[in-house]
mmCIF file of C-alpha atoms in Angstrom:
data_model
loop_
_atom_site.group_PDB
_atom_site.id
_atom_site.type_symbol
_atom_site.label_atom_id
_atom_site.label_comp_id
_atom_site.label_asym_id
_atom_site.label_seq_id
_atom_site.Cartn_x
_atom_site.Cartn_y
_atom_site.Cartn_z
ATOM 1 C CA MET A 1 -16.033 123.760 285.530
ATOM 2 C CA CYS A 2 -19.132 123.775 287.608
ATOM 3 C CA ASP A 3 -21.954 122.043 285.741
ATOM 4 C CA THR A 4 -24.625 124.039 287.430
ATOM 5 C CA CYS A 5 -23.576 127.566 286.718
ATOM 6 C CA GLY A 6 -20.651 127.381 284.338
ATOM 7 C CA CYS A 7 -18.286 129.201 286.714
ATOM 8 C CA PRO A 8 -14.626 128.372 286.023
ATOM 9 C CA THR A 9 -13.712 126.052 288.923
ATOM 10 C CA PRO A 10 -15.790 123.958 291.275
ATOM 11 C CA ASP A 11 -14.389 125.987 294.148
ATOM 12 C CA ASP A 12 -15.880 129.124 292.679
ATOM 13 C CA HIS A 13 -19.301 127.617 292.616
ATOM 14 C CA PHE A 14 -21.702 129.498 294.798
ATOM 15 C CA GLU A 15 -25.157 128.489 295.834
ATOM 16 C CA HIS A 16 -27.568 129.558 293.111
ATOM 17 C CA LYS A 17 -30.877 130.535 294.513
ATOM 18 C CA LYS A 18 -33.379 128.784 292.362
ATOM 19 C CA LEU A 19 -36.883 130.156 292.465
ATOM 20 C CA VAL A 20 -39.867 128.257 291.105
ATOM 21 C CA VAL A 21 -43.112 130.165 290.783
ATOM 22 C CA ASP A 22 -46.484 128.769 289.738
ATOM 23 C CA ILE A 23 -48.252 131.226 287.459
ATOM 24 C CA ASN A 24 -51.174 129.390 285.800
ATOM 25 C CA GLN A 25 -52.225 132.346 283.717
ATOM 26 C CA SER A 26 -53.751 132.151 280.264
ATOM 27 C CA LEU A 27 -51.867 134.068 277.588
ATOM 28 C CA LEU A 28 -55.151 134.442 275.721
ATOM 29 C CA LYS A 29 -56.716 135.871 278.886
ATOM 30 C CA ALA A 30 -56.279 139.526 277.973
ATOM 31 C CA ASN A 31 -58.344 139.020 274.827
ATOM 32 C CA ASN A 32 -61.034 136.997 276.591
ATOM 33 C CA GLU A 33 -61.431 139.562 279.361
ATOM 34 C CA GLN A 34 -61.808 142.356 276.826
ATOM 35 C CA ALA A 35 -64.304 140.221 274.888
ATOM 36 C CA GLN A 36 -66.484 139.913 278.008
ATOM 37 C CA LYS A 37 -66.455 143.699 278.360
ATOM 38 C CA ASN A 38 -67.381 144.111 274.686
ATOM 39 C CA LYS A 39 -70.337 141.780 275.132
ATOM 40 C CA ILE A 40 -71.642 143.847 278.038
ATOM 41 C CA HIS A 41 -71.070 147.040 276.048
ATOM 42 C CA ILE A 42 -73.009 145.664 273.047
ATOM 43 C CA GLU A 43 -75.857 144.587 275.350
ATOM 44 C CA SER A 44 -75.941 148.000 277.023
ATOM 45 C CA LEU A 45 -76.679 149.482 273.594
ATOM 46 C CA GLY A 46 -79.632 147.078 273.283
ATOM 47 C CA ALA A 47 -77.981 145.049 270.539
ATOM 48 C CA VAL A 48 -76.923 141.533 269.694
ATOM 49 C CA GLY A 49 -73.417 141.207 268.247
ATOM 50 C CA ILE A 50 -72.786 138.928 265.282
ATOM 51 C CA ASN A 51 -69.244 137.978 264.263
ATOM 52 C CA MET A 52 -69.023 136.941 260.608
ATOM 53 C CA ILE A 53 -66.079 134.775 259.589
ATOM 54 C CA SER A 54 -65.091 133.425 256.181
ATOM 55 C CA SER A 55 -62.359 133.323 253.546
ATOM 56 C CA PRO A 56 -61.907 136.492 251.465
ATOM 57 C CA GLY A 57 -64.555 136.665 248.763
ATOM 58 C CA SER A 58 -67.196 134.409 250.324
ATOM 59 C CA GLY A 59 -69.760 137.167 250.149
ATOM 60 C CA LYS A 60 -69.835 138.620 253.664
ATOM 61 C CA THR A 61 -70.173 142.239 252.531
ATOM 62 C CA THR A 62 -72.746 141.461 249.831
ATOM 63 C CA LEU A 63 -74.826 139.493 252.323
ATOM 64 C CA LEU A 64 -74.641 142.414 254.753
ATOM 65 C CA GLU A 65 -75.743 144.862 252.038
ATOM 66 C CA GLN A 66 -78.772 142.688 251.243
ATOM 67 C CA THR A 67 -79.538 142.094 254.933
ATOM 68 C CA ILE A 68 -79.443 145.824 255.684
ATOM 69 C CA GLU A 69 -81.749 146.527 252.733
ATOM 70 C CA LYS A 70 -84.297 144.083 254.105
ATOM 71 C CA LEU A 71 -84.069 144.848 257.837
ATOM 72 C CA SER A 72 -83.363 148.569 257.936
ATOM 73 C CA PRO A 73 -84.963 150.814 259.174
ATOM 74 C CA ARG A 74 -87.087 148.321 261.147
ATOM 75 C CA PHE A 75 -83.884 147.305 262.896
ATOM 76 C CA LYS A 76 -81.213 149.798 263.807
ATOM 77 C CA ILE A 77 -78.080 148.194 262.421
ATOM 78 C CA GLY A 78 -74.426 149.088 263.024
ATOM 79 C CA VAL A 79 -71.466 147.500 261.265
ATOM 80 C CA ILE A 80 -67.821 147.088 262.246
ATOM 81 C CA GLU A 81 -65.763 146.197 259.187
ATOM 82 C CA GLY A 82 -62.403 144.477 259.571
ATOM 83 C CA ASP A 83 -59.947 144.465 256.697
ATOM 84 C CA ILE A 84 -56.213 144.491 256.295
ATOM 85 C CA GLU A 85 -56.348 147.634 254.157
ATOM 86 C CA THR A 86 -58.803 150.145 252.605
ATOM 87 C CA GLU A 87 -62.164 151.711 253.489
ATOM 88 C CA ARG A 88 -63.883 149.961 250.580
ATOM 89 C CA ASP A 89 -66.203 147.686 252.531
ATOM 90 C CA ALA A 90 -67.189 150.503 254.876
ATOM 91 C CA GLU A 91 -68.036 152.687 251.872
ATOM 92 C CA ARG A 92 -70.306 149.945 250.493
ATOM 93 C CA ILE A 93 -72.113 149.635 253.837
ATOM 94 C CA ARG A 94 -72.275 153.419 254.322
ATOM 95 C CA ALA A 95 -74.034 153.656 250.961
ATOM 96 C CA LYS A 96 -76.840 151.610 252.533
ATOM 97 C CA GLY A 97 -77.324 154.386 255.082
ATOM 98 C CA VAL A 98 -76.258 152.657 258.295
ATOM 99 C CA PRO A 99 -73.491 153.605 260.758
ATOM 100 C CA VAL A 100 -70.255 151.824 259.986
ATOM 101 C CA VAL A 101 -66.699 151.785 261.300
ATOM 102 C CA GLN A 102 -63.789 150.480 259.262
ATOM 103 C CA ILE A 103 -60.971 148.870 261.210
ATOM 104 C CA THR A 104 -57.846 148.333 259.149
ATOM 105 C CA THR A 105 -55.520 145.933 260.900
ATOM 106 C CA GLY A 106 -52.539 146.911 258.751
ATOM 107 C CA GLY A 107 -51.475 143.308 258.256
ATOM 108 C CA ALA A 108 -53.001 141.357 261.134
ATOM 109 C CA CYS A 109 -55.054 138.440 259.864
ATOM 110 C CA HIS A 110 -57.920 138.711 262.372
ATOM 111 C CA LEU A 111 -59.819 141.137 264.570
ATOM 112 C CA ASP A 112 -59.176 140.912 268.299
ATOM 113 C CA ALA A 113 -61.286 142.085 271.213
ATOM 114 C CA ARG A 114 -59.243 145.261 271.722
ATOM 115 C CA LEU A 115 -59.820 146.378 268.113
ATOM 116 C CA VAL A 116 -63.539 145.676 268.408
ATOM 117 C CA HIS A 117 -63.662 147.627 271.681
ATOM 118 C CA LYS A 118 -62.380 150.669 269.759
ATOM 119 C CA GLY A 119 -64.815 149.934 266.942
ATOM 120 C CA ILE A 120 -67.851 149.912 269.247
ATOM 121 C CA HIS A 121 -66.786 153.269 270.717
ATOM 122 C CA GLN A 122 -66.351 154.751 267.251
ATOM 123 C CA LEU A 123 -69.859 153.570 266.295
ATOM 124 C CA VAL A 124 -71.318 155.215 269.383
ATOM 125 C CA ASP A 125 -69.261 158.364 268.779
ATOM 126 C CA GLN A 126 -71.064 158.795 265.458
ATOM 127 C CA GLY A 127 -74.008 159.849 267.617
ATOM 128 C CA HIS A 128 -75.918 156.586 268.199
ATOM 129 C CA GLU A 129 -77.068 155.405 271.591
ATOM 130 C CA HIS A 130 -79.078 152.395 270.532
ATOM 131 C CA PHE A 131 -78.649 149.495 268.123
ATOM 132 C CA ASP A 132 -80.623 146.316 267.491
ATOM 133 C CA ILE A 133 -77.890 144.388 265.698
ATOM 134 C CA ILE A 134 -74.165 145.063 265.466
ATOM 135 C CA PHE A 135 -72.496 143.056 262.726
ATOM 136 C CA ILE A 136 -68.758 142.547 262.993
ATOM 137 C CA GLU A 137 -67.351 141.542 259.619
ATOM 138 C CA ASN A 138 -64.046 139.859 260.402
ATOM 139 C CA VAL A 139 -60.924 139.978 258.213
ATOM 140 C CA GLY A 140 -61.312 137.503 255.350
ATOM 141 C CA ASN A 141 -59.544 134.413 256.686
ATOM 142 C CA LEU A 142 -60.881 130.938 257.494
ATOM 143 C CA VAL A 143 -58.211 130.176 260.116
ATOM 144 C CA CYS A 144 -57.101 132.846 262.586
ATOM 145 C CA PRO A 145 -60.344 134.717 263.419
ATOM 146 C CA ALA A 146 -61.746 131.529 264.969
ATOM 147 C CA THR A 147 -59.287 131.749 267.900
ATOM 148 C CA PHE A 148 -60.363 135.228 269.005
ATOM 149 C CA ASP A 149 -63.546 135.837 270.948
ATOM 150 C CA LEU A 150 -64.696 139.379 270.186
ATOM 151 C CA GLY A 151 -67.587 139.429 272.662
ATOM 152 C CA GLU A 152 -70.166 138.457 270.023
ATOM 153 C CA HIS A 153 -73.446 136.709 270.884
ATOM 154 C CA GLN A 154 -73.458 134.660 267.706
ATOM 155 C CA ARG A 155 -70.654 133.578 265.422
ATOM 156 C CA ILE A 156 -71.497 132.826 261.816
ATOM 157 C CA VAL A 157 -69.172 131.130 259.338
ATOM 158 C CA LEU A 158 -69.776 131.568 255.602
ATOM 159 C CA LEU A 159 -68.632 129.221 252.852
ATOM 160 C CA SER A 160 -69.306 130.067 249.221
ATOM 161 C CA VAL A 161 -70.017 127.492 246.550
ATOM 162 C CA PRO A 162 -66.848 128.223 244.483
ATOM 163 C CA GLU A 163 -64.644 127.422 247.506
ATOM 164 C CA GLY A 164 -65.635 123.766 247.578
ATOM 165 C CA SER A 165 -67.617 121.576 249.936
ATOM 166 C CA ASP A 166 -64.507 120.010 251.523
ATOM 167 C CA LYS A 167 -63.688 123.149 253.510
ATOM 168 C CA PRO A 168 -65.402 122.259 256.814
ATOM 169 C CA ALA A 169 -63.231 119.137 257.040
ATOM 170 C CA LYS A 170 -60.068 121.001 255.985
ATOM 171 C CA TYR A 171 -60.598 124.115 258.129
ATOM 172 C CA PRO A 172 -62.473 122.744 261.156
ATOM 173 C CA LYS A 173 -61.918 125.457 263.759
ATOM 174 C CA PRO A 174 -64.390 128.117 262.519
ATOM 175 C CA PHE A 175 -67.057 125.438 262.020
ATOM 176 C CA GLN A 176 -66.457 124.026 265.507
ATOM 177 C CA SER A 177 -66.629 127.408 267.167
ATOM 178 C CA SER A 178 -69.562 128.950 265.253
ATOM 179 C CA ASP A 179 -73.270 128.941 265.988
ATOM 180 C CA GLY A 180 -74.368 129.172 262.371
ATOM 181 C CA PHE A 181 -73.061 128.099 258.962
ATOM 182 C CA LEU A 182 -74.188 129.887 255.796
ATOM 183 C CA ILE A 183 -73.583 128.320 252.407
ATOM 184 C CA THR A 184 -73.471 131.342 250.097
ATOM 185 C CA LYS A 185 -73.582 131.926 246.322
ATOM 186 C CA THR A 186 -75.914 128.964 245.829
ATOM 187 C CA ASP A 187 -76.926 130.493 242.465
ATOM 188 C CA LEU A 188 -73.545 129.179 241.240
ATOM 189 C CA LEU A 189 -74.283 125.539 242.124
ATOM 190 C CA PRO A 190 -74.858 124.529 238.470
ATOM 191 C CA TYR A 191 -71.313 125.642 237.583
ATOM 192 C CA PHE A 192 -69.330 124.112 240.441
ATOM 193 C CA ASP A 193 -68.757 120.647 241.791
ATOM 194 C CA PHE A 194 -70.089 121.567 245.250
ATOM 195 C CA SER A 195 -72.005 119.052 247.340
ATOM 196 C CA ILE A 196 -74.364 120.747 249.789
ATOM 197 C CA GLU A 197 -74.892 117.378 251.408
ATOM 198 C CA GLU A 198 -71.151 116.790 251.960
ATOM 199 C CA SER A 199 -70.485 120.230 253.434
ATOM 200 C CA LYS A 200 -73.471 119.954 255.773
ATOM 201 C CA ARG A 201 -72.601 116.432 256.876
ATOM 202 C CA GLU A 202 -68.978 117.275 257.620
ATOM 203 C CA ALA A 203 -69.820 120.526 259.378
ATOM 204 C CA LEU A 204 -72.367 118.751 261.596
ATOM 205 C CA LEU A 205 -69.841 116.071 262.497
ATOM 206 C CA LEU A 206 -67.606 118.861 263.800
ATOM 207 C CA ASN A 207 -70.424 120.676 265.542
ATOM 208 C CA PRO A 208 -73.851 119.035 265.840
ATOM 209 C CA ASP A 209 -75.337 122.293 267.187
ATOM 210 C CA LEU A 210 -74.699 124.304 263.989
ATOM 211 C CA PHE A 211 -77.730 125.717 262.244
ATOM 212 C CA ILE A 212 -77.244 125.797 258.489
ATOM 213 C CA PHE A 213 -78.780 128.028 255.827
ATOM 214 C CA GLU A 214 -78.224 127.935 252.081
ATOM 215 C CA LEU A 215 -78.679 131.228 250.305
ATOM 216 C CA SER A 216 -77.807 133.485 247.414
ATOM 217 C CA SER A 217 -77.494 137.210 248.057
ATOM 218 C CA THR A 218 -77.694 137.796 244.287
ATOM 219 C CA THR A 219 -81.022 136.075 243.607
ATOM 220 C CA GLY A 220 -82.380 136.410 247.153
ATOM 221 C CA LYS A 221 -83.124 132.680 247.314
ATOM 222 C CA GLY A 222 -82.895 131.396 250.888
ATOM 223 C CA MET A 223 -82.623 134.891 252.377
ATOM 224 C CA GLU A 224 -85.926 134.536 254.223
ATOM 225 C CA ALA A 225 -84.623 131.896 256.629
ATOM 226 C CA TRP A 226 -81.579 134.039 257.447
ATOM 227 C CA LEU A 227 -83.703 137.128 257.991
ATOM 228 C CA SER A 228 -86.183 135.358 260.253
ATOM 229 C CA TYR A 229 -83.288 133.913 262.234
ATOM 230 C CA LEU A 230 -82.029 137.487 262.811
ATOM 231 C CA ASP A 231 -85.542 138.566 263.690
ATOM 232 C CA GLU A 232 -85.879 135.835 266.293
ATOM 233 C CA LEU A 233 -82.412 136.462 267.653
ATOM 234 C CA GLN A 234 -83.140 140.140 268.117
ATOM 235 C CA ASN A 235 -86.401 139.365 269.881
ATOM 236 C CA SER A 236 -85.087 136.459 271.931
ATOM 237 C CA GLY A 237 -84.273 138.691 274.894
ATOM 238 C CA GLU A 238 -80.713 137.388 275.034
ATOM 239 C CA LYS A 239 -79.617 140.966 275.500
ATOM 240 C CA THR A 240 -80.859 143.490 277.987
ATOM 241 C CA PRO A 241 -83.085 146.240 276.523
ATOM 242 C CA MET B 1 -51.132 131.933 262.954
ATOM 243 C CA HIS B 2 -49.779 134.522 265.398
ATOM 244 C CA GLU B 3 -47.260 132.423 267.258
ATOM 245 C CA LEU B 4 -44.570 135.085 267.049
ATOM 246 C CA SER B 5 -46.739 137.759 268.656
ATOM 247 C CA LEU B 6 -47.873 135.301 271.330
ATOM 248 C CA ALA B 7 -44.212 134.464 272.062
ATOM 249 C CA GLN B 8 -43.487 138.174 272.273
ATOM 250 C CA GLY B 9 -46.334 138.655 274.768
ATOM 251 C CA LEU B 10 -44.988 135.762 276.826
ATOM 252 C CA LEU B 11 -41.482 137.246 276.954
ATOM 253 C CA GLU B 12 -42.853 140.597 278.116
ATOM 254 C CA GLN B 13 -44.725 138.811 280.869
ATOM 255 C CA LEU B 14 -41.613 136.814 281.845
ATOM 256 C CA LYS B 15 -39.590 139.989 282.212
ATOM 257 C CA SER B 16 -42.106 141.486 284.610
ATOM 258 C CA ILE B 17 -42.403 138.234 286.598
ATOM 259 C CA CYS B 18 -38.607 138.196 286.845
ATOM 260 C CA SER B 19 -38.379 141.715 288.216
ATOM 261 C CA GLU B 20 -41.354 141.139 290.547
ATOM 262 C CA HIS B 21 -39.428 138.311 292.208
ATOM 263 C CA GLY B 22 -36.090 140.088 292.202
ATOM 264 C CA ALA B 23 -34.538 137.426 289.953
ATOM 265 C CA THR B 24 -31.980 138.157 287.257
ATOM 266 C CA LYS B 25 -32.505 135.336 284.816
ATOM 267 C CA ILE B 26 -35.088 132.829 283.760
ATOM 268 C CA THR B 27 -33.995 129.218 283.482
ATOM 269 C CA LYS B 28 -37.176 127.359 282.620
ATOM 270 C CA VAL B 29 -40.629 128.257 281.372
ATOM 271 C CA SER B 30 -43.494 125.753 281.480
ATOM 272 C CA LEU B 31 -46.554 126.151 279.295
ATOM 273 C CA SER B 32 -49.588 124.096 278.504
ATOM 274 C CA ILE B 33 -51.005 124.383 274.997
ATOM 275 C CA GLY B 34 -54.364 122.932 274.057
ATOM 276 C CA LYS B 35 -54.547 120.892 270.875
ATOM 277 C CA GLN B 36 -57.626 122.857 269.921
ATOM 278 C CA SER B 37 -56.043 126.274 270.524
ATOM 279 C CA GLY B 38 -54.978 126.702 266.908
ATOM 280 C CA ILE B 39 -51.394 127.314 268.044
ATOM 281 C CA VAL B 40 -48.689 125.526 266.074
ATOM 282 C CA ILE B 41 -46.194 124.388 268.689
ATOM 283 C CA ASP B 42 -43.193 124.233 266.322
ATOM 284 C CA SER B 43 -43.817 127.821 265.239
ATOM 285 C CA PHE B 44 -44.268 128.959 268.821
ATOM 286 C CA GLU B 45 -40.981 127.317 269.860
ATOM 287 C CA PHE B 46 -39.244 128.893 266.891
ATOM 288 C CA GLY B 47 -40.571 132.349 267.815
ATOM 289 C CA PHE B 48 -39.581 131.904 271.444
ATOM 290 C CA GLU B 49 -36.095 130.735 270.504
ATOM 291 C CA ILE B 50 -35.443 133.782 268.329
ATOM 292 C CA LEU B 51 -36.938 136.384 270.669
ATOM 293 C CA SER B 52 -35.587 134.973 273.935
ATOM 294 C CA LYS B 53 -32.016 135.431 272.662
ATOM 295 C CA ASP B 54 -32.534 139.189 272.488
ATOM 296 C CA GLU B 55 -32.521 139.656 276.253
ATOM 297 C CA ALA B 56 -29.962 138.592 278.848
ATOM 298 C CA ILE B 57 -32.785 137.674 281.232
ATOM 299 C CA THR B 58 -34.253 135.057 278.909
ATOM 300 C CA GLU B 59 -31.354 133.999 276.681
ATOM 301 C CA ASN B 60 -30.851 130.693 278.519
ATOM 302 C CA ALA B 61 -34.474 129.941 279.235
ATOM 303 C CA VAL B 62 -35.617 126.442 278.377
ATOM 304 C CA LEU B 63 -39.158 126.089 277.117
ATOM 305 C CA GLU B 64 -41.172 123.105 278.336
ATOM 306 C CA ILE B 65 -44.512 122.527 276.642
ATOM 307 C CA LEU B 66 -47.245 120.200 277.794
ATOM 308 C CA THR B 67 -49.984 119.581 275.229
ATOM 309 C CA VAL B 68 -53.530 119.271 276.482
ATOM 310 C CA ASP B 69 -56.209 117.137 274.836
ATOM 311 C CA PRO B 70 -59.741 118.429 274.650
ATOM 312 C CA THR B 71 -62.409 116.125 276.075
ATOM 313 C CA SER B 72 -65.144 114.719 273.854
ATOM 314 C CA ARG B 73 -68.534 113.986 275.318
ATOM 315 C CA CYS B 74 -71.274 111.922 273.712
ATOM 316 C CA MET B 75 -74.577 113.705 274.125
ATOM 317 C CA ASP B 76 -76.482 110.427 273.743
ATOM 318 C CA CYS B 77 -74.773 107.879 276.026
ATOM 319 C CA LYS B 78 -72.895 110.574 278.026
ATOM 320 C CA ALA B 79 -69.525 108.813 277.666
ATOM 321 C CA THR B 80 -66.486 111.096 277.816
ATOM 322 C CA PHE B 81 -63.068 110.455 276.324
ATOM 323 C CA ALA B 82 -59.861 112.393 275.717
ATOM 324 C CA GLY B 83 -59.271 113.827 272.248
ATOM 325 C CA PHE B 84 -61.442 115.536 269.670
ATOM 326 C CA GLU B 85 -60.507 113.669 266.510
ATOM 327 C CA TYR B 86 -63.510 111.374 266.770
ATOM 328 C CA THR B 87 -66.437 111.597 264.412
ATOM 329 C CA SER B 88 -68.511 109.050 266.324
ATOM 330 C CA CYS B 89 -68.796 107.843 269.919
ATOM 331 C CA LYS B 90 -66.451 104.978 270.835
ATOM 332 C CA HIS B 91 -69.219 103.343 272.846
ATOM 333 C CA CYS B 92 -72.519 103.853 271.060
ATOM 334 C CA ASN B 93 -71.441 105.145 267.606
ATOM 335 C CA SER B 94 -73.547 108.270 267.898
ATOM 336 C CA THR B 95 -72.209 111.272 265.963
ATOM 337 C CA ASN B 96 -73.735 113.648 268.479
ATOM 338 C CA LEU B 97 -70.396 114.621 270.082
ATOM 339 C CA ARG B 98 -69.208 117.844 271.676
ATOM 340 C CA SER B 99 -65.643 118.710 272.563
ATOM 341 C CA TYR B 100 -64.619 120.818 275.522
ATOM 342 C CA GLY B 101 -61.407 122.495 276.650
ATOM 343 C CA GLY B 102 -57.943 122.091 275.162
ATOM 344 C CA ASP B 103 -58.239 125.510 273.580
ATOM 345 C CA ASP B 104 -56.015 127.626 275.782
ATOM 346 C CA LEU B 105 -52.384 128.664 276.123
ATOM 347 C CA VAL B 106 -51.418 128.773 279.788
ATOM 348 C CA LEU B 107 -48.175 129.854 281.427
ATOM 349 C CA THR B 108 -48.011 127.316 284.237
ATOM 350 C CA GLN B 109 -44.625 127.755 285.910
ATOM 351 C CA VAL B 110 -41.449 129.826 285.762
ATOM 352 C CA GLU B 111 -38.048 128.879 287.161
ATOM 353 C CA MET B 112 -35.721 131.783 287.906
ATOM 354 C CA GLU B 113 -32.445 132.595 289.581
#
């Protein structure tokens, strides 16, 4: 039997035309290209885009509720909510009186640029031509969202006190790829064995450029630093007016 | 992660490359996967193995994966070295390191008949 093609006798072997083609194309390219378009779209609305990543239950929605209360109506805020199921988060944000779009991924563990593209259009379709800040609340997951650029200007990772201060070391990717790190639920520090110092040290080893805030959305402690960061970001001129 | 859906995307792309070049089957597929891409190579291979068997074009395709190291750069002494598992610079011990690259999944070459 011919070793090359498996045809029954060597005599039957015919010249196989082998074709080798260099492709050199990224399989993540489609997402990255869409992300670039999203960024331009967000800027054309006058906004900065902020992608918020954390485990489920770290307090992303509660922080957004408190942030909206403090910054709206001075800033025109829009929110894109990512969840696997339900409209619940969008309803909470809607109750604060700002435009919101709920994206349910139906099982997918992260938002991708294509979903956010739809989300931005749905926000605009609610009759808004201008935003100052568009928050994208990613699906609760400390792993997968970190791989997908959504076209955001800033990526923020949240870690709540009950989760434990070892998480930056155990789940490095979101800490490596983020601009900011928020330690949330600091009002619970007396009840948990959480070392602020350890989590900061390990996060900075992964990414020395991270800015870090400690805050509690419940008591409001530490919120000022977060709010002035948003203020500065919005005024920094990173986006086109 | 999403290795199965990435493998599915790859197979779709292979089919169109195959028909573009008038070939009837794919014999070898070469990829490079960055160690910082978040892609688990074993899971990706498993997904590819299952899905490639569904189509005559890809059923005999061999997957060849090259892993790519990110580069670390010390912002203090400017030394660069392969890998990202370092917490301090090999040369000056500074912890002010950045890592670059090694975060992509690239289809490098396809062999067809």
